[in-house]
mmCIF file of C-alpha atoms in Angstrom:
data_model
loop_
_atom_site.group_PDB
_atom_site.id
_atom_site.type_symbol
_atom_site.label_atom_id
_atom_site.label_comp_id
_atom_site.label_asym_id
_atom_site.label_seq_id
_atom_site.Cartn_x
_atom_site.Cartn_y
_atom_site.Cartn_z
ATOM 1 C CA MET A 1 56.804 72.066 122.542
ATOM 2 C CA THR A 2 58.021 69.716 125.299
ATOM 3 C CA MET A 3 60.985 68.949 127.329
ATOM 4 C CA SER A 4 62.132 65.627 128.510
ATOM 5 C CA GLN A 5 62.920 64.818 132.275
ATOM 6 C CA THR A 6 66.813 65.059 131.081
ATOM 7 C CA HIS A 7 66.552 68.505 130.823
ATOM 8 C CA GLN A 8 64.344 69.331 133.680
ATOM 9 C CA LEU A 9 66.512 68.178 136.306
ATOM 10 C CA ALA A 10 68.028 70.733 138.422
ATOM 11 C CA ALA A 11 70.796 68.441 139.771
ATOM 12 C CA CYS A 12 72.617 65.234 139.086
ATOM 13 C CA PRO A 13 70.757 62.306 140.806
ATOM 14 C CA GLY A 14 74.519 60.889 141.493
ATOM 15 C CA CYS A 15 76.603 63.477 143.240
ATOM 16 C CA GLU A 16 73.507 66.464 143.399
ATOM 17 C CA GLU A 17 75.890 68.653 141.090
ATOM 18 C CA PRO A 18 73.649 71.565 139.717
ATOM 19 C CA LEU A 19 72.882 71.122 136.103
ATOM 20 C CA GLU A 20 72.086 73.055 133.148
ATOM 21 C CA THR A 21 69.396 72.699 130.575
ATOM 22 C CA GLY A 22 70.678 70.458 127.585
ATOM 23 C CA ASP A 23 73.165 68.538 129.917
ATOM 24 C CA LEU A 24 73.479 64.878 129.033
ATOM 25 C CA PHE A 25 76.009 64.162 131.354
ATOM 26 C CA CYS A 26 76.810 65.317 134.749
ATOM 27 C CA GLY A 27 79.816 67.551 134.505
ATOM 28 C CA ALA A 28 81.236 66.453 137.755
ATOM 29 C CA CYS A 29 80.760 62.530 138.042
ATOM 30 C CA GLY A 30 79.577 61.633 134.429
ATOM 31 C CA TYR A 31 76.184 60.338 135.525
ATOM 32 C CA ASP A 32 74.336 59.492 132.380
ATOM 33 C CA LEU A 33 71.150 61.761 132.419
ATOM 34 C CA SER A 34 69.515 60.046 129.686
ATOM 35 C CA ALA A 35 69.138 57.014 132.142
ATOM 36 C CA VAL A 36 66.784 59.006 134.144
ATOM 37 C CA PRO A 37 62.924 57.545 133.386
ATOM 38 C CA GLU A 38 60.642 60.081 131.369
ATOM 39 C CA PRO A 39 57.848 61.587 133.733
ATOM 40 C CA PRO A 40 54.218 60.238 133.003
ATOM 41 C CA LEU A 41 53.141 63.836 131.462
ATOM 42 C CA ASP A 42 55.257 66.287 129.351
ATOM 43 C CA HIS A 43 54.853 70.011 130.394
ATOM 44 C CA PRO A 44 54.663 72.593 127.713
ATOM 45 C CA THR A 45 57.233 75.532 127.584
ATOM 46 C CA ILE A 46 57.015 78.838 126.312
ATOM 47 C CA GLU A 47 60.347 80.597 125.105
ATOM 48 C CA MET A 48 60.543 83.921 126.856
ATOM 49 C CA ALA A 49 61.363 85.852 123.844
ATOM 50 C CA SER A 50 58.085 84.741 122.174
ATOM 51 C CA PRO A 51 54.990 87.555 121.749
ATOM 52 C CA ALA A 52 53.168 84.916 123.821
ATOM 53 C CA ALA A 53 55.240 85.123 126.491
ATOM 54 C CA ALA A 54 55.489 88.925 126.640
ATOM 55 C CA ALA A 55 51.724 88.975 126.461
ATOM 56 C CA GLN A 56 51.472 87.246 129.720
ATOM 57 C CA ASP A 57 52.911 89.702 131.859
ATOM 58 C CA PRO A 58 50.946 93.227 131.414
ATOM 59 C CA GLN A 59 54.263 94.827 132.730
ATOM 60 C CA LEU A 60 56.187 93.579 129.976
ATOM 61 C CA PRO A 61 55.183 94.661 126.172
ATOM 62 C CA TYR A 62 58.549 94.155 124.884
ATOM 63 C CA PRO A 63 60.239 90.400 124.267
ATOM 64 C CA VAL A 64 62.685 89.470 127.023
ATOM 65 C CA ARG A 65 65.152 86.415 127.723
ATOM 66 C CA THR A 66 66.261 85.215 130.895
ATOM 67 C CA ASP A 67 70.215 84.548 131.265
ATOM 68 C CA GLU A 68 69.290 81.963 134.078
ATOM 69 C CA PRO A 69 69.020 78.203 133.204
ATOM 70 C CA ALA A 70 65.328 76.997 133.540
ATOM 71 C CA ALA A 71 64.055 75.942 136.775
ATOM 72 C CA ALA A 72 63.316 72.518 137.520
ATOM 73 C CA PRO A 73 59.426 71.491 138.113
ATOM 74 C CA PRO A 74 58.579 70.046 141.406
ATOM 75 C CA PRO A 75 58.480 66.138 141.222
ATOM 76 C CA ALA A 76 55.397 64.349 140.700
ATOM 77 C CA PRO A 77 53.227 63.646 143.461
ATOM 78 C CA ASP A 78 53.185 59.844 143.065
ATOM 79 C CA ALA A 79 57.007 60.008 142.617
ATOM 80 C CA VAL A 80 59.109 57.791 144.732
ATOM 81 C CA ALA A 81 62.638 58.991 145.788
ATOM 82 C CA GLU A 82 64.978 56.076 146.327
ATOM 83 C CA PRO A 83 67.536 56.566 149.273
ATOM 84 C CA ALA A 84 70.098 58.847 148.830
ATOM 85 C CA GLU A 85 72.612 56.032 150.046
ATOM 86 C CA TYR A 86 71.732 53.554 147.238
ATOM 87 C CA ALA A 87 72.233 56.089 144.378
ATOM 88 C CA LEU A 88 74.602 54.974 142.033
ATOM 89 C CA ALA A 89 75.932 56.781 138.909
ATOM 90 C CA ALA A 90 74.844 54.799 135.817
ATOM 91 C CA PRO A 91 77.729 53.523 133.697
ATOM 92 C CA ASP A 92 79.522 56.122 130.937
ATOM 93 C CA PRO A 93 78.675 54.916 127.828
ATOM 94 C CA ARG A 94 81.647 56.418 126.792
ATOM 95 C CA ALA A 95 83.984 54.191 129.095
ATOM 96 C CA ALA A 96 86.653 52.480 127.394
ATOM 97 C CA GLU A 97 86.292 48.639 126.512
ATOM 98 C CA PRO A 98 88.581 46.862 129.055
ATOM 99 C CA ASP A 99 91.434 44.806 127.604
ATOM 100 C CA PRO A 100 90.032 41.357 126.887
ATOM 101 C CA ASP A 101 93.030 39.752 128.562
ATOM 102 C CA THR A 102 93.122 41.666 131.930
ATOM 103 C CA HIS A 103 89.602 42.921 132.119
ATOM 104 C CA VAL A 104 91.376 46.236 133.257
ATOM 105 C CA ALA A 105 90.816 49.611 131.243
ATOM 106 C CA ARG A 106 93.875 50.243 128.990
ATOM 107 C CA PRO A 107 96.074 52.685 129.926
ATOM 108 C CA PRO A 108 96.603 55.945 128.267
ATOM 109 C CA ALA A 109 99.046 55.835 125.296
ATOM 110 C CA PRO A 110 102.519 58.064 126.140
ATOM 111 C CA GLY A 111 101.794 61.618 125.840
ATOM 112 C CA ALA A 112 97.894 61.483 126.262
ATOM 113 C CA ALA A 113 96.395 63.326 128.711
ATOM 114 C CA VAL A 114 95.503 61.499 132.191
ATOM 115 C CA CYS A 115 92.269 61.908 134.217
ATOM 116 C CA VAL A 116 92.852 64.064 136.995
ATOM 117 C CA ALA A 117 90.447 61.964 139.306
ATOM 118 C CA CYS A 118 91.386 58.367 138.679
ATOM 119 C CA ARG A 119 95.139 58.808 137.183
ATOM 120 C CA ALA A 120 94.747 56.197 135.093
ATOM 121 C CA GLY A 121 92.136 56.600 132.587
ATOM 122 C CA ARG A 122 92.518 58.209 128.946
ATOM 123 C CA VAL A 123 90.586 61.583 128.283
ATOM 124 C CA ASP A 124 88.658 61.533 125.445
ATOM 125 C CA GLY A 125 87.857 64.464 122.646
ATOM 126 C CA ASP A 126 84.435 65.549 124.823
ATOM 127 C CA GLY A 127 87.075 65.835 127.895
ATOM 128 C CA TYR A 128 85.518 62.923 129.828
ATOM 129 C CA CYS A 129 87.720 59.955 131.401
ATOM 130 C CA GLU A 130 87.385 57.138 129.446
ATOM 131 C CA ASN A 131 87.926 54.936 132.430
ATOM 132 C CA CYS A 132 86.015 56.690 135.315
ATOM 133 C CA GLY A 133 83.961 58.753 133.354
ATOM 134 C CA HIS A 134 85.008 61.952 135.354
ATOM 135 C CA ALA A 135 84.819 65.356 133.621
ATOM 136 C CA GLN A 136 88.469 67.021 133.113
ATOM 137 C CA PRO A 137 88.910 70.606 133.884
ATOM 138 C CA ARG A 138 88.367 72.846 130.446
ATOM 139 C CA GLU A 139 90.590 75.480 129.103
ATOM 140 C CA ARG A 140 87.880 77.840 129.718
ATOM 141 C CA ASP A 141 86.825 77.060 133.394
ATOM 142 C CA HIS A 142 89.734 79.567 134.264
ATOM 143 C CA MET A 143 91.749 81.873 131.735
ATOM 144 C CA GLU A 144 93.563 84.861 132.497
ATOM 145 C CA GLN A 145 95.337 87.296 130.239
ATOM 146 C CA GLU A 146 97.666 90.179 130.803
ATOM 147 C CA LEU A 147 98.137 92.555 128.102
ATOM 148 C CA GLY A 148 100.062 95.739 128.685
ATOM 149 C CA GLY A 149 97.584 98.228 129.566
ATOM 150 C CA VAL A 150 94.764 95.914 130.089
ATOM 151 C CA CYS A 151 94.104 92.567 132.033
ATOM 152 C CA ALA A 152 91.475 90.095 132.401
ATOM 153 C CA VAL A 153 90.085 86.902 134.019
ATOM 154 C CA SER A 154 87.566 84.601 133.416
ATOM 155 C CA ASP A 155 85.858 81.803 135.952
ATOM 156 C CA ARG A 156 83.570 79.042 135.446
ATOM 157 C CA GLY A 157 82.337 79.686 138.768
ATOM 158 C CA LEU A 158 80.940 77.309 141.518
ATOM 159 C CA ARG A 159 77.621 76.555 140.284
ATOM 160 C CA HIS A 160 77.770 75.980 136.335
ATOM 161 C CA HIS A 161 79.545 73.088 134.526
ATOM 162 C CA ARG A 162 80.519 75.055 131.911
ATOM 163 C CA ASN A 163 82.118 78.783 131.171
ATOM 164 C CA GLU A 164 79.937 80.422 128.859
ATOM 165 C CA ASP A 165 81.529 83.912 129.250
ATOM 166 C CA SER A 166 84.195 84.892 126.841
ATOM 167 C CA PHE A 167 86.753 88.055 126.443
ATOM 168 C CA ALA A 168 89.245 89.654 124.184
ATOM 169 C CA LEU A 169 91.964 92.065 124.749
ATOM 170 C CA SER A 170 93.933 93.775 122.060
ATOM 171 C CA SER A 171 96.147 97.039 121.616
ATOM 172 C CA THR A 172 97.109 98.976 118.595
ATOM 173 C CA ALA A 173 98.320 102.402 117.285
ATOM 174 C CA LEU A 174 96.167 105.143 115.951
ATOM 175 C CA PRO A 175 97.394 106.973 112.958
ATOM 176 C CA ASP A 176 99.286 109.540 114.978
ATOM 177 C CA GLY A 177 101.079 106.749 116.664
ATOM 178 C CA SER A 178 99.376 106.843 120.118
ATOM 179 C CA PRO A 179 98.339 104.027 121.625
ATOM 180 C CA ALA A 180 94.776 102.376 121.592
ATOM 181 C CA VAL A 181 93.630 99.828 124.221
ATOM 182 C CA VAL A 182 90.516 97.452 123.738
ATOM 183 C CA ALA A 183 88.708 95.103 126.121
ATOM 184 C CA ILE A 184 85.403 93.295 124.956
ATOM 185 C CA VAL A 185 83.670 91.159 127.587
ATOM 186 C CA CYS A 186 80.610 88.821 126.439
ATOM 187 C CA ASP A 187 78.216 86.570 128.609
ATOM 188 C CA GLY A 188 76.398 83.654 126.889
ATOM 189 C CA VAL A 189 72.742 83.500 127.272
ATOM 190 C CA SER A 190 72.200 80.414 129.278
ATOM 191 C CA SER A 191 68.588 79.704 127.934
ATOM 192 C CA ALA A 192 70.009 79.867 124.405
ATOM 193 C CA THR A 193 71.539 77.101 122.236
ATOM 194 C CA ARG A 194 75.443 76.874 122.334
ATOM 195 C CA PRO A 195 75.892 80.269 124.375
ATOM 196 C CA ASP A 196 79.781 79.404 125.171
ATOM 197 C CA GLU A 197 80.311 79.490 120.927
ATOM 198 C CA ALA A 198 78.090 82.640 120.965
ATOM 199 C CA SER A 199 79.957 84.487 123.534
ATOM 200 C CA ALA A 200 83.286 83.406 122.029
ATOM 201 C CA ALA A 201 82.552 84.613 118.412
ATOM 202 C CA ALA A 202 80.823 87.951 119.566
ATOM 203 C CA ALA A 203 84.223 88.558 121.758
ATOM 204 C CA ALA A 204 86.833 87.627 118.661
ATOM 205 C CA ALA A 205 84.384 89.289 115.807
ATOM 206 C CA ALA A 206 84.250 93.076 117.899
ATOM 207 C CA ASN A 207 87.897 92.661 118.993
ATOM 208 C CA GLU A 208 88.958 92.354 115.050
ATOM 209 C CA SER A 209 86.741 95.152 113.965
ATOM 210 C CA LEU A 210 88.332 97.169 116.267
ATOM 211 C CA LEU A 211 91.830 96.466 115.457
ATOM 212 C CA VAL A 212 91.049 97.329 111.757
ATOM 213 C CA ALA A 213 88.998 100.509 112.437
ATOM 214 C CA LEU A 214 91.156 102.114 114.859
ATOM 215 C CA PRO A 215 94.396 102.558 113.229
ATOM 216 C CA GLN A 216 92.565 103.877 109.862
ATOM 217 C CA GLY A 217 91.392 106.596 111.889
ATOM 218 C CA THR A 218 87.868 105.781 112.673
ATOM 219 C CA HIS A 219 86.854 107.706 115.495
ATOM 220 C CA PRO A 220 86.558 105.071 118.320
ATOM 221 C CA GLN A 221 83.005 105.874 119.235
ATOM 222 C CA GLN A 222 81.958 104.813 115.622
ATOM 223 C CA ALA A 223 84.363 102.253 115.766
ATOM 224 C CA MET A 224 82.803 100.610 118.653
ATOM 225 C CA HIS A 225 79.108 100.993 117.249
ATOM 226 C CA ASP A 226 80.440 99.289 113.778
ATOM 227 C CA ALA A 227 82.189 96.367 116.272
ATOM 228 C CA ILE A 228 78.834 95.699 118.257
ATOM 229 C CA LEU A 229 77.348 95.244 114.652
ATOM 230 C CA ALA A 230 80.095 92.719 113.334
ATOM 231 C CA ALA A 231 79.652 91.046 116.764
ATOM 232 C CA ALA A 232 75.916 90.503 116.086
ATOM 233 C CA GLU A 233 76.699 89.318 112.355
ATOM 234 C CA ALA A 234 79.057 86.537 114.288
ATOM 235 C CA VAL A 235 76.469 85.337 116.629
ATOM 236 C CA ASN A 236 73.832 85.308 113.878
ATOM 237 C CA SER A 237 76.162 83.258 111.560
ATOM 238 C CA LEU A 238 76.168 80.542 114.276
ATOM 239 C CA ALA A 239 72.152 80.384 113.839
ATOM 240 C CA ALA A 240 72.693 79.428 110.177
ATOM 241 C CA GLU A 241 74.904 76.524 110.848
ATOM 242 C CA PRO A 242 73.693 72.895 110.855
ATOM 243 C CA ALA A 243 72.662 71.870 114.201
ATOM 244 C CA GLN A 244 74.329 68.886 115.471
ATOM 245 C CA VAL A 245 71.620 67.659 117.295
ATOM 246 C CA PRO A 246 72.081 64.538 119.393
ATOM 247 C CA PRO A 247 69.300 62.096 118.820
ATOM 248 C CA GLN A 248 68.146 62.209 122.875
ATOM 249 C CA GLU A 249 67.484 66.104 122.066
ATOM 250 C CA ALA A 250 65.600 65.491 118.709
ATOM 251 C CA HIS A 251 62.600 66.763 120.326
ATOM 252 C CA ARG A 252 64.129 69.739 122.244
ATOM 253 C CA HIS A 253 63.562 73.127 120.992
ATOM 254 C CA GLN A 254 66.641 74.883 119.119
ATOM 255 C CA ASN A 255 66.920 78.282 119.662
ATOM 256 C CA ALA A 256 69.114 80.965 118.120
ATOM 257 C CA PRO A 257 72.712 81.090 120.048
ATOM 258 C CA ALA A 258 73.005 84.433 122.074
ATOM 259 C CA CYS A 259 75.033 86.725 124.281
ATOM 260 C CA THR A 260 75.801 89.951 125.542
ATOM 261 C CA LEU A 261 78.417 92.346 124.928
ATOM 262 C CA VAL A 262 80.301 95.055 126.566
ATOM 263 C CA GLY A 263 83.570 96.936 125.696
ATOM 264 C CA ALA A 264 85.822 99.828 126.347
ATOM 265 C CA VAL A 265 88.450 101.546 124.375
ATOM 266 C CA SER A 266 91.271 103.871 125.675
ATOM 267 C CA ALA A 267 92.281 106.256 123.003
ATOM 268 C CA SER A 268 94.008 109.376 123.164
ATOM 269 C CA GLY A 269 92.430 110.581 126.184
ATOM 270 C CA LEU A 270 89.163 109.274 125.099
ATOM 271 C CA LEU A 271 87.422 106.695 127.124
ATOM 272 C CA VAL A 272 84.506 105.048 124.703
ATOM 273 C CA VAL A 273 82.124 102.341 126.023
ATOM 274 C CA GLY A 274 79.598 100.168 124.196
ATOM 275 C CA TRP A 275 77.227 97.428 125.110
ATOM 276 C CA VAL A 276 74.084 95.531 124.525
ATOM 277 C CA GLY A 277 72.311 93.527 127.463
ATOM 278 C CA ASP A 278 73.237 93.609 130.910
ATOM 279 C CA SER A 279 77.279 93.174 131.187
ATOM 280 C CA ARG A 280 78.334 96.494 132.502
ATOM 281 C CA ALA A 281 81.232 98.898 132.547
ATOM 282 C CA TYR A 282 82.444 101.111 135.816
ATOM 283 C CA TRP A 283 84.557 103.978 136.295
ATOM 284 C CA VAL A 284 86.693 103.801 139.389
ATOM 285 C CA PRO A 285 89.250 107.030 139.826
ATOM 286 C CA ASP A 286 92.693 106.427 141.472
ATOM 287 C CA ASP A 287 91.824 109.038 143.887
ATOM 288 C CA ARG A 288 89.267 107.116 145.864
ATOM 289 C CA THR A 289 87.738 110.457 147.346
ATOM 290 C CA ALA A 290 86.330 111.142 143.922
ATOM 291 C CA ALA A 291 83.168 109.520 143.100
ATOM 292 C CA PRO A 292 83.135 106.356 140.746
ATOM 293 C CA ALA A 293 80.215 105.682 138.311
ATOM 294 C CA ARG A 294 78.658 103.255 136.376
ATOM 295 C CA LEU A 295 78.991 104.051 132.510
ATOM 296 C CA THR A 296 76.543 101.542 131.119
ATOM 297 C CA GLU A 297 72.645 101.052 131.190
ATOM 298 C CA ASP A 298 71.371 97.516 131.519
ATOM 299 C CA ASP A 299 68.815 96.270 128.812
ATOM 300 C CA SER A 300 66.892 94.398 131.319
ATOM 301 C CA TRP A 301 63.346 94.186 132.804
ATOM 302 C CA ALA A 302 64.628 95.964 135.975
ATOM 303 C CA ALA A 303 66.153 98.733 133.859
ATOM 304 C CA GLN A 304 62.842 99.196 132.292
ATOM 305 C CA MET A 305 61.049 99.088 135.436
ATOM 306 C CA VAL A 306 62.940 101.690 136.803
ATOM 307 C CA ALA A 307 63.523 104.259 133.548
ATOM 308 C CA ALA A 308 59.448 103.963 133.413
ATOM 309 C CA ARG A 309 59.471 105.055 137.042
ATOM 310 C CA LEU A 310 57.196 101.912 138.020
ATOM 311 C CA MET A 311 59.601 100.521 140.532
ATOM 312 C CA SER A 312 62.474 101.761 142.626
ATOM 313 C CA GLU A 313 65.977 100.497 141.453
ATOM 314 C CA ALA A 314 66.199 98.401 144.811
ATOM 315 C CA ASP A 315 62.586 96.840 144.245
ATOM 316 C CA ALA A 316 63.233 96.302 140.580
ATOM 317 C CA TYR A 317 66.714 94.207 141.147
ATOM 318 C CA ALA A 318 65.267 92.240 144.011
ATOM 319 C CA ASP A 319 62.362 90.819 141.750
ATOM 320 C CA GLU A 320 62.671 87.387 140.401
ATOM 321 C CA ARG A 321 62.270 88.849 136.837
ATOM 322 C CA ALA A 322 65.308 91.565 137.063
ATOM 323 C CA HIS A 323 67.561 89.882 135.049
ATOM 324 C CA ALA A 324 65.371 89.077 131.948
ATOM 325 C CA ILE A 325 67.079 90.743 129.522
ATOM 326 C CA THR A 326 65.514 92.902 126.767
ATOM 327 C CA GLY A 327 68.567 93.209 124.441
ATOM 328 C CA TRP A 328 70.963 90.765 123.371
ATOM 329 C CA LEU A 329 73.159 89.672 120.419
ATOM 330 C CA GLY A 330 71.576 86.597 118.318
ATOM 331 C CA ALA A 331 69.459 85.822 115.341
ATOM 332 C CA ASP A 332 66.300 86.293 117.245
ATOM 333 C CA ALA A 333 66.820 89.402 118.702
ATOM 334 C CA TYR A 334 63.876 91.590 118.610
ATOM 335 C CA GLU A 335 66.027 94.592 117.761
ATOM 336 C CA LEU A 336 69.713 95.363 117.574
ATOM 337 C CA ASP A 337 70.141 98.515 119.329
ATOM 338 C CA PRO A 338 73.815 99.045 119.989
ATOM 339 C CA HIS A 339 74.495 101.525 122.744
ATOM 340 C CA THR A 340 77.656 103.625 123.027
ATOM 341 C CA ALA A 341 79.174 106.348 125.209
ATOM 342 C CA SER A 342 82.130 109.007 125.113
ATOM 343 C CA PHE A 343 83.817 109.876 127.992
ATOM 344 C CA LYS A 344 86.969 112.356 128.860
ATOM 345 C CA PRO A 345 88.001 111.578 132.578
ATOM 346 C CA ASP A 346 89.702 114.621 134.367
ATOM 347 C CA ARG A 347 91.654 112.435 136.314
ATOM 348 C CA SER A 348 93.695 108.862 136.346
ATOM 349 C CA GLY A 349 91.767 105.751 137.190
ATOM 350 C CA VAL A 350 90.700 102.258 136.050
ATOM 351 C CA VAL A 351 87.430 100.910 133.656
ATOM 352 C CA VAL A 352 86.153 97.673 135.090
ATOM 353 C CA VAL A 353 84.473 95.976 132.327
ATOM 354 C CA CYS A 354 82.302 92.792 133.481
ATOM 355 C CA THR A 355 79.450 90.192 133.506
ATOM 356 C CA ASP A 356 76.636 90.144 135.698
ATOM 357 C CA GLY A 357 78.503 87.220 137.579
ATOM 358 C CA LEU A 358 80.655 90.005 139.240
ATOM 359 C CA TRP A 359 78.068 93.180 139.513
ATOM 360 C CA ASN A 360 75.732 90.653 141.252
ATOM 361 C CA TYR A 361 78.273 90.704 144.139
ATOM 362 C CA ALA A 362 78.990 94.315 143.995
ATOM 363 C CA GLU A 363 76.414 96.193 142.134
ATOM 364 C CA GLY A 364 76.565 99.943 142.775
ATOM 365 C CA ALA A 365 79.640 101.973 141.796
ATOM 366 C CA GLN A 366 80.414 102.516 145.321
ATOM 367 C CA GLU A 367 80.488 99.321 146.169
ATOM 368 C CA MET A 368 82.622 97.999 143.028
ATOM 369 C CA ALA A 369 85.098 100.819 144.216
ATOM 370 C CA ARG A 370 85.126 99.326 147.664
ATOM 371 C CA VAL A 371 86.199 95.662 146.565
ATOM 372 C CA ILE A 372 88.907 96.663 143.691
ATOM 373 C CA PRO A 373 92.451 97.090 145.100
ATOM 374 C CA ALA A 374 93.421 100.812 145.526
ATOM 375 C CA ASP A 375 96.417 100.138 143.311
ATOM 376 C CA ALA A 376 94.512 98.632 140.724
ATOM 377 C CA ALA A 377 96.175 100.665 137.864
ATOM 378 C CA GLN A 378 99.704 99.474 138.830
ATOM 379 C CA ARG A 379 98.252 96.068 139.189
ATOM 380 C CA PRO A 380 95.183 95.229 136.646
ATOM 381 C CA LEU A 381 95.845 91.627 136.565
ATOM 382 C CA GLN A 382 96.008 90.858 140.457
ATOM 383 C CA SER A 383 92.976 93.392 140.724
ATOM 384 C CA ALA A 384 91.011 91.424 138.591
ATOM 385 C CA GLN A 385 91.740 88.189 140.236
ATOM 386 C CA VAL A 386 90.789 89.926 143.383
ATOM 387 C CA LEU A 387 86.925 91.053 141.643
ATOM 388 C CA VAL A 388 86.533 87.281 140.589
ATOM 389 C CA GLY A 389 87.720 86.027 144.244
ATOM 390 C CA HIS A 390 85.107 88.390 145.724
ATOM 391 C CA ALA A 391 82.350 86.853 143.329
ATOM 392 C CA LEU A 392 83.252 83.239 144.174
ATOM 393 C CA ASP A 393 83.476 84.187 147.777
ATOM 394 C CA GLY A 394 80.094 85.623 147.604
ATOM 395 C CA GLY A 395 78.543 82.329 146.075
ATOM 396 C CA GLY A 396 79.708 82.145 142.617
ATOM 397 C CA HIS A 397 76.189 81.323 141.367
ATOM 398 C CA ASP A 398 77.422 82.417 137.547
ATOM 399 C CA ASN A 399 80.303 82.458 135.550
ATOM 400 C CA VAL A 400 82.317 85.515 136.321
ATOM 401 C CA THR A 401 84.400 87.784 133.649
ATOM 402 C CA VAL A 402 86.216 90.971 134.653
ATOM 403 C CA ALA A 403 88.794 93.070 132.715
ATOM 404 C CA VAL A 404 90.386 96.006 134.343
ATOM 405 C CA LEU A 405 91.700 98.623 131.978
ATOM 406 C CA PRO A 406 93.958 101.531 133.546
ATOM 407 C CA PHE A 407 93.244 104.977 132.037
ATOM 408 C CA ALA A 408 96.073 107.448 132.771
ATOM 409 C CA VAL A 409 94.897 111.104 131.937
ATOM 410 C CA ALA A 410 97.771 113.108 129.941
ATOM 411 C CA GLN A 411 99.841 115.825 131.322
ATOM 412 C CA GLN A 412 98.281 119.253 130.844
ATOM 413 C CA GLY A 413 99.004 120.525 127.236
ATOM 414 C CA ALA A 414 99.213 117.137 125.800
ATOM 415 C CA GLY A 415 96.898 116.804 122.711
ATOM 416 C CA SER A 416 94.367 114.613 121.617
ATOM 417 C CA ALA A 417 93.638 112.992 118.236
ATOM 418 C CA TYR A 418 89.680 113.002 118.832
ATOM 419 C CA PRO A 419 87.541 115.927 119.818
#
C-alpha cells in the first residue's frame, strides 16, 4: 500500500500549520494540499495493527495501534525547497465565483455565516470561507457542558486541526429514587479513518445504554460493561457504512474507525469506572492530605512493558512507543476486553475522567491532585476549565477532554442500593 505526498506532509507549505493524515486542505489557511507534487517514488506503509507490523518488534507479540498521526518522511535528497518568502497558498477550488459585473466575490446572504477572517465571504457547508478559503471555527473545537453533578470541557488543542475527542454527560434515577450520574469520555484514534465520528458514536451509545440500564436496577458495574459493548457496536457499524472517498484518496488505505473510551458512574455510594484504551480516570479526595489514586490501567505498549516487568514505568512511558495502544473500540480491534472496577470511597472527592491530551501533562495521581483546584467538588466546571488550560499551557499537542464528577460520601447510617 502506498501513500501520496499529500498525506505525508507534516506541515502546510503555505503557513506551516501542522497537518494530519488525510488532510486535503490546511485547516488554518485553506492551502490546497492536492497541488503539492508527488514524490519521485512511493514508500510502502504497514498498518501497525497488522500481524506483519507486530512481528517486526520481538517485544511486541500483540497488535497495537498508534494514537499519533503518521510522521512525515524526510525530503528527497534532490528536492529543492523554495524560499519561504515566495511560498503562496494555492487558490482554493471552493472559492466562490466572482460577480461577473463587479469581479468581486458575492457577499453572504442575510443571515448566512460570515467568515471570521475576511469578514466578507460566505461560509460553505464544509466550514470554509468561499471568499478567502479560511477554515472557520468548528463547534467541536471547544465544547463545555455543565449538568448538575458533573461537568466536562473538550478542546481541539494547539496542534490538531480538528477535535477528535467526544464526551457525554447524563443523570438519571435508580429504582429507589436515588440519583445516578454518568460521565463518558472518548478519544478518536488519529491513525484510523473518521476518528471524530468514532468517538462521538461511542460516547453517545455508552451513555444511552447506561440511561436504559441503571433505572431498571442493573448493577452499575454490569451496566458499565454492557455500555462499553454498546459503544463498540456503534463504532463497528461505522466501518460497515459505505465510505465517501474523494478521488484524491482513492489509493489510500481505509482502515476502520476507532477510539478509546473511559467512563464513570456515581450511584448510591458506589463509584464504577470502565475503560478500553489509554484514556484514564483519577480519584482526588477533597481532603488533599489523603492519597489520590489512578483508577484505570492503560491498554498500551508502555503498560504492557511495565506489567511484564521488562521496563520501569518511567522508562516505558519515556519510550517513543509508549502511546501505541493495545486495546480500542473498532471493527479491527484484536480482541474487545472491557475493563470495569467498582469502589466505595470512604470520603468525598472528585473523579477526573480524561483523555491522554490531559494526563500527558499530569500523569501521576499526585500530579493530577496538584493541578486540580482544591474546591473542585464545589466548582467542577471551572476545575475542568483549569485542567484543560493546564494542558494547553503545557503545549496542547493533542485534543484535550476532561470531565469532573464530584462524589459525596453519604452520612453515616445512610443505606446503599448496592452491596
